GROMACS .gro file of C-alpha atoms in nm:
model
  177
    1MET     CA    1   0.000   0.000   0.000
    2SER     CA    2   0.126   0.347  -0.085
    3PHE     CA    3   0.138   0.643   0.153
    4SER     CA    4  -0.088   0.830  -0.089
    5ASP     CA    5  -0.356   0.562  -0.037
    6HIS     CA    6  -0.413   0.720   0.304
    7LYS     CA    7  -0.462   1.070   0.166
    8ILE     CA    8  -0.777   1.242   0.289
    9THR     CA    9  -0.925   1.448   0.006
   10ALA     CA   10  -1.254   1.522   0.188
   11PHE     CA   11  -1.412   1.429   0.518
   12THR     CA   12  -1.719   1.206   0.509
   13HIS     CA   13  -1.923   1.443   0.728
   14ARG     CA   14  -1.846   1.814   0.732
   15ILE     CA   15  -1.989   2.017   1.017
   16ALA     CA   16  -2.028   2.312   0.778
   17ASP     CA   17  -2.274   2.102   0.572
   18LEU     CA   18  -2.519   2.081   0.861
   19PRO     CA   19  -2.801   2.335   0.874
   20ASP     CA   20  -2.755   2.629   1.112
   21GLN     CA   21  -3.023   2.477   1.337
   22PRO     CA   22  -2.949   2.099   1.316
   23ASN     CA   23  -3.244   1.880   1.405
   24LEU     CA   24  -3.044   1.560   1.458
   25PRO     CA   25  -3.066   1.355   1.777
   26ALA     CA   26  -2.782   1.431   2.022
   27ASP     CA   27  -2.600   1.100   1.967
   28GLU     CA   28  -2.598   1.148   1.588
   29LEU     CA   29  -2.482   1.510   1.622
   30LYS     CA   30  -2.197   1.396   1.851
   31ALA     CA   31  -2.101   1.130   1.597
   32ARG     CA   32  -2.081   1.396   1.323
   33PHE     CA   33  -1.852   1.612   1.537
   34ASP     CA   34  -1.630   1.311   1.616
   35SER     CA   35  -1.617   1.171   1.261
   36SER     CA   36  -1.356   1.403   1.106
   37PRO     CA   37  -1.096   1.372   1.383
   38GLU     CA   38  -1.154   0.996   1.382
   39GLU     CA   39  -1.097   0.976   1.005
   40LEU     CA   40  -0.781   1.180   1.050
   41ARG     CA   41  -0.661   0.952   1.332
   42VAL     CA   42  -0.719   0.636   1.128
   43ALA     CA   43  -0.538   0.777   0.823
   44HIS     CA   44  -0.248   0.905   1.032
   45ASN     CA   45  -0.205   0.570   1.208
   46ALA     CA   46  -0.213   0.389   0.873
   47VAL     CA   47   0.067   0.615   0.743
   48CYS     CA   48   0.268   0.546   1.061
   49ASP     CA   49   0.218   0.171   1.019
   50ASP     CA   50   0.330   0.188   0.655
   51ALA     CA   51   0.633   0.395   0.753
   52ALA     CA   52   0.729   0.139   1.018
   53ARG     CA   53   0.704  -0.143   0.763
   54LEU     CA   54   0.913   0.058   0.516
   55GLU     CA   55   1.175   0.133   0.782
   56ALA     CA   56   1.201  -0.237   0.867
   57ARG     CA   57   1.244  -0.325   0.499
   58VAL     CA   58   1.518  -0.062   0.456
   59GLU     CA   59   1.699  -0.188   0.767
   60GLY     CA   60   1.678  -0.540   0.625
   61ILE     CA   61   1.822  -0.424   0.292
   62VAL     CA   62   2.110  -0.242   0.467
   63ALA     CA   63   2.184  -0.546   0.685
   64GLU     CA   64   2.170  -0.783   0.387
   65THR     CA   65   2.378  -0.559   0.161
   66PHE     CA   66   2.632  -0.417   0.405
   67GLY     CA   67   2.633  -0.664   0.693
   68ASP     CA   68   2.450  -0.417   0.923
   69THR     CA   69   2.742  -0.172   0.922
   70ILE     CA   70   2.846   0.079   0.662
   71THR     CA   71   3.219   0.150   0.687
   72GLU     CA   72   3.417   0.431   0.530
   73SER     CA   73   3.571   0.187   0.279
   74MET     CA   74   3.223   0.129   0.132
   75LEU     CA   75   3.182   0.497   0.047
   76SER     CA   76   3.279   0.660  -0.278
   77GLN     CA   77   3.635   0.798  -0.287
   78GLU     CA   78   3.501   1.154  -0.300
   79LEU     CA   79   3.280   1.110   0.007
   80SER     CA   80   3.551   0.921   0.192
   81ALA     CA   81   3.804   1.198   0.123
   82ASP     CA   82   3.553   1.462   0.237
   83MET     CA   83   3.498   1.277   0.565
   84ALA     CA   84   3.873   1.246   0.618
   85ARG     CA   85   3.910   1.625   0.584
   86ARG     CA   86   3.657   1.687   0.858
   87SER     CA   87   3.772   1.709   1.218
   88ASP     CA   88   3.623   1.491   1.487
   89LEU     CA   89   3.505   1.609   1.828
   90TYR     CA   90   3.576   1.385   2.126
   91TRP     CA   91   3.417   1.414   2.470
   92GLY     CA   92   3.538   1.274   2.796
   93THR     CA   93   3.561   1.318   3.171
   94TYR     CA   94   3.822   1.292   3.442
   95ILE     CA   95   3.811   1.316   3.820
   96GLY     CA   96   4.040   1.569   3.982
   97ASN     CA   97   4.328   1.459   4.206
   98SER     CA   98   4.483   1.802   4.295
   99GLU     CA   99   4.816   1.713   4.129
  100PHE     CA  100   4.990   1.948   3.885
  101PRO     CA  101   5.103   1.907   3.620
  102ARG     CA  102   4.856   1.638   3.517
  103ASP     CA  103   4.851   1.477   3.173
  104ILE     CA  104   4.518   1.370   3.021
  105THR     CA  105   4.589   1.119   2.746
  106LEU     CA  106   4.359   1.119   2.442
  107GLY     CA  107   4.568   0.914   2.199
  108PHE     CA  108   4.602   1.201   1.949
  109ALA     CA  109   4.732   1.557   1.929
  110PRO     CA  110   4.422   1.777   1.961
  111GLN     CA  111   4.372   2.101   1.770
  112MET     CA  112   4.166   2.248   2.054
  113VAL     CA  113   4.054   2.143   2.403
  114PHE     CA  114   3.785   2.292   2.626
  115VAL     CA  115   3.773   2.184   2.993
  116MET     CA  116   3.519   2.272   3.260
  117ARG     CA  117   3.365   2.138   3.580
  118ALA     CA  118   3.086   1.890   3.510
  119ASP     CA  119   2.858   2.064   3.760
  120GLY     CA  120   2.885   2.387   3.560
  121MET     CA  121   3.047   2.588   3.841
  122THR     CA  122   3.230   2.879   3.684
  123GLY     CA  123   3.429   2.986   3.988
  124SER     CA  124   3.495   3.287   4.199
  125VAL     CA  125   3.705   3.595   4.138
  126GLY     CA  126   4.071   3.513   4.084
  127TYR     CA  127   4.029   3.139   4.022
  128THR     CA  128   4.002   2.940   3.700
  129TYR     CA  129   3.741   2.665   3.670
  130GLN     CA  130   3.753   2.622   3.290
  131CYS     CA  131   3.998   2.663   3.005
  132LEU     CA  132   4.018   2.668   2.629
  133ALA     CA  133   4.350   2.565   2.475
  134PHE     CA  134   4.475   2.611   2.118
  135PRO     CA  135   4.817   2.532   1.968
  136LYS     CA  136   5.069   2.807   2.045
  137ASP     CA  137   5.440   2.861   2.049
  138GLU     CA  138   5.495   2.970   2.408
  139MET     CA  139   5.323   2.942   2.745
  140THR     CA  140   5.195   3.241   2.944
  141ASP     CA  141   5.100   3.284   3.312
  142ASP     CA  142   4.734   3.268   3.209
  143ASP     CA  143   4.764   2.914   3.069
  144PHE     CA  144   4.605   2.643   3.280
  145CYS     CA  145   4.591   2.372   3.016
  146LEU     CA  146   4.823   2.307   2.724
  147LEU     CA  147   4.793   2.082   2.421
  148THR     CA  148   5.037   1.791   2.401
  149ALA     CA  149   5.129   1.537   2.135
  150ASN     CA  150   4.899   1.283   2.301
  151GLY     CA  151   4.626   1.493   2.467
  152PHE     CA  152   4.649   1.787   2.705
  153GLN     CA  153   4.818   1.886   3.029
  154LEU     CA  154   4.667   2.065   3.327
  155ILE     CA  155   4.905   2.314   3.485
  156ASP     CA  156   4.892   2.567   3.763
  157SER     CA  157   5.090   2.885   3.794
  158GLU     CA  158   5.288   2.971   4.103
  159ASN     CA  159   4.996   3.154   4.260
  160LYS     CA  160   4.772   2.840   4.258
  161ARG     CA  161   4.469   2.991   4.084
  162SER     CA  162   4.369   2.681   3.886
  163ARG     CA  163   4.064   2.482   3.991
  164LEU     CA  164   4.086   2.243   3.694
  165ASN     CA  165   4.200   1.943   3.898
  166SER     CA  166   4.041   1.977   4.243
  167SER     CA  167   4.018   1.645   4.429
  168ASN     CA  168   3.709   1.433   4.368
  169ILE     CA  169   3.551   1.686   4.128
  170THR     CA  170   3.437   1.558   3.788
  171TYR     CA  171   3.548   1.759   3.486
  172VAL     CA  172   3.433   1.731   3.126
  173TYR     CA  173   3.638   1.808   2.818
  174ALA     CA  174   3.579   1.842   2.447
  175ALA     CA  175   3.878   1.786   2.220
  176LEU     CA  176   3.887   1.863   1.849
  177LYS     CA  177   4.103   1.616   1.660
   0.00000   0.00000   0.00000
């Protein structure tokens, strides 16, 4: 059955077709008022059922054709090359241990890292509870996290203003590969 088989071109009973002073019994008048929404409900549910059957058929075709997984090697060279050019965003967490410097290993050299407390606390005056790190040639006193060849490093300056590794606090990070 086609989706268009469920198309409603006109309702069976239109309220506008009734006389201004209907002389129908109450139960028949109620049935007229309920008929259009009911027709709409039936047609909508039939479309949903057809869509579910179609989705199951497509999933079956994908599983049969590709073994349930489409890998990059199955894509055209142009699409595969385009995907390779795109950067990937990785998310993770760590629990603070109050030790500096602290290396967080990602397994790749990130292009950017953003770190913050998982509870969203942004801190108080003079302390750092989040950082954004990009590649750069030299470190400054305002750096609290630096990119490394295998992830990023949490650091604290001599005046101990960093709150990026407080004991037993969960932190989240986003790293752009």
